Short mmCIF file of C-alpha atoms in Angstrom, two decimals:
data_model
loop_
_atom_site.label_atom_id
_atom_site.label_comp_id
_atom_site.label_asym_id
_atom_site.label_seq_id
_atom_site.Cartn_x
_atom_site.Cartn_y
_atom_site.Cartn_z
CA UNK A 29 0.00 0.00 0.00
CA UNK A 30 1.35 3.42 -0.89
CA UNK A 31 0.64 6.39 1.31
CA UNK A 32 1.28 9.59 -0.63
CA UNK A 33 -1.99 11.28 0.22
CA UNK A 34 -1.47 14.57 -1.55
CA UNK A 35 1.16 17.15 -2.40
CA UNK A 36 -0.55 19.70 -0.16
CA UNK A 37 -0.49 17.29 2.79
CA UNK A 38 3.21 16.52 2.36
CA UNK A 39 3.93 20.23 2.20
CA UNK A 40 2.02 20.74 5.41
CA UNK A 41 4.09 18.01 7.09
CA UNK A 42 7.33 19.70 6.04
CA UNK A 43 6.05 23.08 7.20
CA UNK A 44 5.06 21.67 10.58
CA UNK A 45 8.37 19.92 11.14
CA UNK A 46 10.50 22.83 10.00
CA UNK A 47 8.34 25.61 11.43
CA UNK A 48 8.37 27.42 8.10
CA UNK A 49 5.93 28.23 5.32
CA UNK A 50 4.95 25.59 2.75
CA UNK A 51 7.62 24.95 0.18
CA UNK A 52 7.16 24.32 -3.51
CA UNK A 53 8.34 20.73 -3.68
CA UNK A 54 7.92 18.72 -0.51
CA UNK A 55 8.68 15.52 -2.38
CA UNK A 56 12.31 16.61 -2.59
CA UNK A 57 12.57 17.22 1.14
CA UNK A 58 14.27 14.45 3.15
CA UNK A 59 11.52 14.46 5.82
CA UNK A 60 8.78 14.05 3.22
CA UNK A 61 10.76 11.35 1.42
CA UNK A 62 11.22 9.47 4.68
CA UNK A 63 7.49 9.74 5.38
CA UNK A 64 6.64 8.32 1.97
CA UNK A 65 9.16 5.47 2.32
CA UNK A 66 7.87 4.46 5.73
CA UNK A 67 4.23 4.73 4.71
CA UNK A 68 4.81 2.58 1.64
CA UNK A 69 5.62 -0.35 3.92
CA UNK A 70 3.21 0.48 6.74
CA UNK A 71 -0.45 -0.14 7.29
CA UNK A 72 -2.70 1.67 9.74
CA UNK A 73 -1.13 -0.35 12.57
CA UNK A 74 2.29 1.23 12.13
CA UNK A 75 1.98 4.45 10.09
CA UNK A 76 3.67 7.31 11.89
CA UNK A 77 1.86 9.83 14.06
CA UNK A 78 2.68 13.40 13.06
CA UNK A 79 1.77 16.82 14.43
CA UNK A 80 0.68 19.99 12.67
CA UNK A 81 0.57 23.37 14.37
CA UNK A 82 -2.54 25.37 13.53
CA UNK A 83 -3.07 28.63 15.38
CA UNK A 84 -0.94 27.45 18.28
CA UNK A 85 -2.70 24.08 18.61
CA UNK A 86 -0.61 20.98 17.84
CA UNK A 87 -2.93 18.54 16.06
CA UNK A 88 -1.82 14.90 16.07
CA UNK A 89 -2.73 13.00 12.91
CA UNK A 90 -1.92 10.07 10.63
CA UNK A 91 -2.33 9.67 6.90
CA UNK A 92 -2.41 6.64 4.66
CA UNK A 93 -3.60 5.72 1.21
CA UNK A 94 -3.22 6.88 -2.36
CA UNK A 95 -3.41 10.36 -3.88
CA UNK A 96 -6.43 9.52 -6.03
CA UNK A 97 -9.80 11.11 -5.32
CA UNK A 98 -10.88 13.64 -2.72
CA UNK A 99 -9.21 13.12 0.69
CA UNK A 100 -11.36 11.41 3.32
CA UNK A 101 -11.10 12.93 6.81
CA UNK A 102 -12.48 10.91 9.74
CA UNK A 103 -14.09 12.50 12.83
CA UNK A 104 -14.11 10.31 15.89
CA UNK A 105 -16.60 9.15 18.53
CA UNK A 106 -17.24 10.11 22.12
CA UNK A 107 -14.07 9.35 24.11
CA UNK A 108 -12.46 8.14 20.89
CA UNK A 109 -8.87 8.69 19.72
CA UNK A 110 -7.01 7.88 16.51
CA UNK A 111 -6.22 4.48 18.00
CA UNK A 112 -9.88 3.45 17.98
CA UNK A 113 -10.22 3.35 14.18
CA UNK A 114 -10.14 -0.29 13.07
CA UNK A 115 -7.01 -0.87 10.92
CA UNK A 116 -8.95 -3.35 8.78
CA UNK A 117 -11.42 -0.61 7.82
CA UNK A 118 -8.73 2.04 7.36
CA UNK A 119 -6.53 -0.15 5.18
CA UNK A 120 -9.46 -1.24 3.04
CA UNK A 121 -10.61 2.31 2.29
CA UNK A 122 -7.04 3.59 1.93
CA UNK A 123 -6.42 1.12 -0.89
CA UNK A 124 -8.22 3.56 -3.19
CA UNK A 125 -7.95 7.01 -1.60
CA UNK A 126 -6.19 9.27 0.87
CA UNK A 127 -7.42 8.77 4.45
CA UNK A 128 -6.66 11.16 7.30
CA UNK A 129 -7.34 10.46 10.98
CA UNK A 130 -6.63 12.95 13.74
CA UNK A 131 -7.29 13.89 17.34
CA UNK A 132 -9.29 17.11 17.51
CA UNK A 133 -8.18 19.95 19.78
CA UNK A 134 -7.92 18.82 23.40
CA UNK A 135 -8.23 15.12 22.53
CA UNK A 136 -5.54 12.58 23.52
CA UNK A 137 -2.35 13.30 21.53
CA UNK A 138 -3.40 16.78 20.36
CA UNK A 139 -2.86 20.02 22.24
CA UNK A 140 -5.28 22.79 23.00
CA UNK A 141 -8.51 22.78 24.97
CA UNK A 142 -11.60 20.76 24.15
CA UNK A 143 -14.45 23.25 23.63
CA UNK A 144 -17.80 23.10 25.34
CA UNK A 145 -19.84 23.96 22.22
CA UNK A 146 -20.56 21.81 19.17
CA UNK A 147 -19.95 24.74 16.81
CA UNK A 148 -16.39 25.03 18.14
CA UNK A 149 -15.67 21.31 17.69
CA UNK A 150 -16.60 21.80 14.04
CA UNK A 151 -14.54 24.97 13.72
CA UNK A 152 -11.49 23.21 15.14
CA UNK A 153 -11.90 20.33 12.70
CA UNK A 154 -12.17 22.83 9.86
CA UNK A 155 -9.04 24.63 11.07
CA UNK A 156 -7.10 21.34 10.99
CA UNK A 157 -8.31 20.61 7.44
CA UNK A 158 -7.31 24.12 6.34
CA UNK A 159 -3.94 23.75 8.03
CA UNK A 160 -3.15 20.51 6.27
CA UNK A 161 -3.82 22.24 2.96
CA UNK A 162 -6.99 20.61 1.66
CA UNK A 163 -9.41 22.82 -0.25
CA UNK A 164 -12.19 20.21 -0.29
CA UNK A 165 -12.68 16.92 1.54
CA UNK A 166 -15.06 14.06 2.09
CA UNK A 167 -16.02 13.59 5.75
CA UNK A 168 -16.82 10.45 7.72
CA UNK A 169 -18.17 11.14 11.20
CA UNK A 170 -18.72 8.32 13.66
CA UNK A 171 -21.07 8.77 16.64
CA UNK A 172 -20.15 12.12 18.28
CA UNK A 173 -18.03 12.72 15.18
CA UNK A 174 -21.18 12.41 13.08
CA UNK A 175 -22.65 15.40 14.91
CA UNK A 176 -19.44 17.36 14.39
CA UNK A 177 -19.41 16.41 10.70
CA UNK A 178 -22.97 17.68 10.21
CA UNK A 179 -22.15 20.94 11.97
CA UNK A 180 -18.99 21.42 9.90
CA UNK A 181 -20.90 20.74 6.67
CA UNK A 182 -23.52 23.32 7.66
CA UNK A 183 -20.83 25.85 8.60
CA UNK A 184 -18.69 25.36 5.51
CA UNK A 185 -20.59 23.68 2.68
CA UNK A 186 -17.90 24.49 0.12
CA UNK A 187 -15.34 22.50 2.12
CA UNK A 188 -17.31 19.23 2.13
CA UNK A 189 -17.94 17.28 -1.08
CA UNK A 190 -19.62 14.15 0.34
CA UNK A 191 -20.57 13.13 3.85
CA UNK A 192 -20.76 9.76 5.64
CA UNK A 193 -22.59 9.65 9.00
CA UNK A 194 -21.97 6.38 10.85
CA UNK A 195 -23.64 5.30 14.09
CA UNK A 196 -24.90 8.80 14.69
CA UNK A 197 -28.08 10.81 14.71
CA UNK A 198 -29.45 14.30 15.08
CA UNK A 199 -29.08 14.80 18.83
CA UNK A 200 -32.74 14.88 19.80
CA UNK A 201 -35.22 12.65 17.97
CA UNK A 202 -38.60 12.13 19.59
CA UNK A 203 -38.95 8.61 20.95
CA UNK A 204 -35.36 7.66 20.07
CA UNK A 205 -33.12 9.24 22.64
CA UNK A 206 -30.09 7.95 24.49
CA UNK A 207 -30.33 4.82 26.63
CA UNK A 208 -29.74 5.74 30.33
CA UNK A 209 -27.79 2.52 31.01
CA UNK A 210 -25.61 3.11 27.95
CA UNK A 211 -24.84 6.63 29.18
CA UNK A 212 -23.99 5.27 32.63
CA UNK A 213 -21.54 2.75 31.17
CA UNK A 214 -20.07 5.18 28.62
CA UNK A 215 -19.27 7.73 31.34
CA UNK A 216 -17.50 5.42 33.78
CA UNK A 217 -14.11 6.81 34.86
CA UNK A 218 -12.51 3.96 32.90
CA UNK A 219 -14.08 1.48 30.49
CA UNK A 220 -13.24 -2.22 30.28
CA UNK A 221 -13.39 -4.45 27.23
CA UNK A 222 -16.69 -5.79 28.51
CA UNK A 223 -18.10 -2.27 28.68
CA UNK A 224 -17.00 -1.69 25.10
CA UNK A 225 -18.52 -4.94 23.87
CA UNK A 226 -21.81 -4.06 25.59
CA UNK A 227 -21.93 -0.55 24.11
CA UNK A 228 -20.74 -1.26 20.57
CA UNK A 229 -21.82 -4.79 19.66
CA UNK A 230 -25.10 -6.66 19.67
CA UNK A 231 -25.75 -9.25 22.38
CA UNK A 232 -25.30 -12.21 20.05
CA UNK A 233 -22.48 -14.71 19.83
CA UNK A 234 -21.49 -13.59 16.35
CA UNK A 235 -21.51 -9.87 17.08
CA UNK A 236 -19.61 -10.27 20.37
CA UNK A 237 -16.99 -12.41 18.62
CA UNK A 238 -16.61 -9.69 15.98
CA UNK A 239 -16.14 -7.17 18.78
CA UNK A 240 -13.34 -9.19 20.36
CA UNK A 241 -11.66 -9.54 16.95
CA UNK A 242 -11.90 -5.76 16.51
CA UNK A 243 -10.25 -5.14 19.89
CA UNK A 244 -7.44 -7.53 18.97
CA UNK A 245 -6.82 -5.64 15.72
CA UNK A 246 -6.59 -2.34 17.61
CA UNK A 247 -3.84 -3.77 19.79
CA UNK A 248 -1.68 -4.62 16.79
CA UNK A 249 -0.35 -1.06 17.00
CA UNK A 250 2.56 -0.97 19.45
CA UNK A 251 1.73 2.46 20.87
CA UNK A 252 -2.03 1.98 20.88
CA UNK A 253 -3.80 3.91 23.65
CA UNK A 254 -0.62 5.62 24.83
CA UNK A 255 -2.81 8.70 25.28
CA UNK A 256 -6.46 8.52 26.31
CA UNK A 257 -9.23 11.10 26.35
CA UNK A 258 -9.16 12.97 29.65
CA UNK A 259 -12.19 13.33 31.88
CA UNK A 260 -12.18 17.07 31.24
CA UNK A 261 -12.33 16.46 27.49
CA UNK A 262 -15.07 13.85 27.49
CA UNK A 263 -17.15 16.04 29.76
CA UNK A 264 -16.65 18.82 27.22
CA UNK A 265 -17.94 16.38 24.59
CA UNK A 266 -21.05 15.78 26.69
CA UNK A 267 -21.56 19.51 26.96
CA UNK A 268 -21.19 19.94 23.20
CA UNK A 269 -23.59 17.08 22.55
CA UNK A 270 -26.20 18.77 24.73
CA UNK A 271 -26.25 21.64 22.22
CA UNK A 272 -28.35 19.45 19.91
CA UNK A 273 -30.15 17.52 22.64
CA UNK A 274 -33.47 19.34 22.78
CA UNK A 275 -36.39 19.48 20.34
CA UNK A 276 -35.66 23.10 19.46
CA UNK A 277 -31.92 22.50 18.96
CA UNK A 278 -32.02 19.11 17.22
CA UNK A 279 -30.05 18.91 14.00
CA UNK A 280 -33.27 17.74 12.36
CA UNK A 281 -34.22 21.42 12.28
CA UNK A 282 -31.20 22.33 10.13
CA UNK A 283 -29.96 19.36 8.12
CA UNK A 284 -32.41 20.08 5.33
CA UNK A 285 -29.85 22.68 4.28
CA UNK A 286 -27.23 19.97 3.60
CA UNK A 287 -27.25 19.53 -0.18
CA UNK A 288 -24.26 17.23 -0.46
CA UNK A 289 -24.77 13.52 -1.10
CA UNK A 290 -24.91 11.82 2.30
CA UNK A 291 -24.54 8.18 3.32
CA UNK A 292 -26.13 7.37 6.69
CA UNK A 293 -25.29 3.95 8.16
CA UNK A 294 -25.85 2.07 11.41
CA UNK A 295 -26.28 -1.32 12.98
CA UNK A 296 -29.74 -2.84 13.31
CA UNK A 297 -29.74 -2.40 17.12
CA UNK A 298 -27.64 0.53 18.29
CA UNK A 299 -28.03 1.00 22.05
CA UNK A 300 -25.77 4.07 22.14
CA UNK A 301 -27.64 6.15 19.56
CA UNK A 302 -30.89 4.37 18.70
CA UNK A 303 -30.96 3.21 15.10
CA UNK A 304 -34.19 5.09 14.47
CA UNK A 305 -32.17 8.31 14.77
CA UNK A 306 -30.28 7.26 11.64
CA UNK A 307 -33.58 6.75 9.83
CA UNK A 308 -34.88 10.15 10.94
CA UNK A 309 -31.66 11.81 9.85
CA UNK A 310 -31.68 10.17 6.42
CA UNK A 311 -35.30 11.23 6.00
CA UNK A 312 -34.48 14.86 6.85
CA UNK A 313 -31.45 15.26 4.54
CA UNK A 314 -32.49 15.79 0.91
CA UNK A 315 -29.73 13.74 -0.76
CA UNK A 316 -29.30 10.99 1.84
CA UNK A 317 -29.39 7.22 1.61
CA UNK A 318 -29.59 4.82 4.54
CA UNK A 319 -27.81 1.49 5.02
CA UNK A 320 -28.49 -0.75 8.04
CA UNK A 321 -26.25 -3.71 8.87
CA UNK A 322 -27.64 -6.93 10.37
CA UNK A 323 -26.75 -8.51 13.73
CA UNK A 324 -24.85 -5.42 14.82
CA UNK A 325 -24.94 -2.32 16.96
CA UNK A 326 -23.09 0.97 17.36
CA UNK A 327 -19.80 -0.53 16.19
CA UNK A 328 -21.21 -2.04 12.98
CA UNK A 329 -18.41 -0.45 10.93
CA UNK A 330 -15.87 -2.48 12.90
CA UNK A 331 -17.95 -5.64 12.75
CA UNK A 332 -18.15 -5.28 8.96
CA UNK A 333 -14.93 -3.40 8.12
CA UNK A 334 -14.63 -4.68 4.55
CA UNK A 335 -18.34 -4.52 3.74
CA UNK A 336 -18.72 -1.00 5.10
CA UNK A 337 -15.40 -0.05 3.54
CA UNK A 338 -16.75 -1.18 0.17
CA UNK A 339 -19.95 0.83 0.73
CA UNK A 340 -17.99 3.96 1.60
CA UNK A 341 -15.64 3.52 -1.35
CA UNK A 342 -18.54 3.09 -3.80
CA UNK A 343 -20.40 6.07 -2.38
CA UNK A 344 -17.41 8.39 -2.45
CA UNK A 345 -16.49 7.25 -5.96
CA UNK A 346 -19.84 8.19 -7.47
CA UNK A 347 -20.08 11.31 -9.59
CA UNK A 348 -23.85 11.69 -9.76
CA UNK A 349 -26.26 12.64 -6.99
CA UNK A 350 -27.76 9.65 -5.10
#
């Protein structure tokens, strides 16, 4: 697998490392050449973590994939870091396009403060995308990241070409709001593997086995979970999520303005964000399609990394409106 995501990205890497402005030919720079050489032999489990300074905030990120197509930027879940993206999914999608994962401001390996408002989470994600040098991107937002992705698309429609919303909803949807037990487990001071399997996978033998296989893949990375999301940051995420948690503030009131093609996907029984929220969201967005995966829950994309990867690749590769 090659990993030369884009000329603009390599220039941003050189600028960040050297502390200077972008240069005309990053490919000739030894740091960029070393990055390309390493990435050519590395998958998601070993590709290097880099940092990019944007407005005084050091964003930690990783890139992999090919330079073809519009870059795909992933926005992570509640209490999620770069290390939580399944390498099987990342590698599958990166076989045909540039994929960028990062920790938003205040999250895990990145610097700065996690904001209390959803609009600021989106602004920070947009600032990172600008800093890396992309003029237009595709977005994939998972769970909390799906809310951030919708907000960013509404803020800056020219930046986003296509949008994937996975295991997420609109904040408030009548009759389909968050499960109190799931919230209790998700906000424990520390989560165990059993907590994760309960929250992300269906209570069936096959889904639970897929969850354990997913956790094993995550641990293939030697420095996995070296930095976790702090309590201060995940409480800021809760605060930001509350911005869309009432009938009058639900994203359902605004997503009709999203004109981009949108893929909404979820598992058949999501106990974190009820699956009906995905249906309501797809119904409210003019150019949305909905895909539901069987025998799965919130973590369906990690239970079906190749199948969902194929769906994402097909969707992003289309030229026409859905």
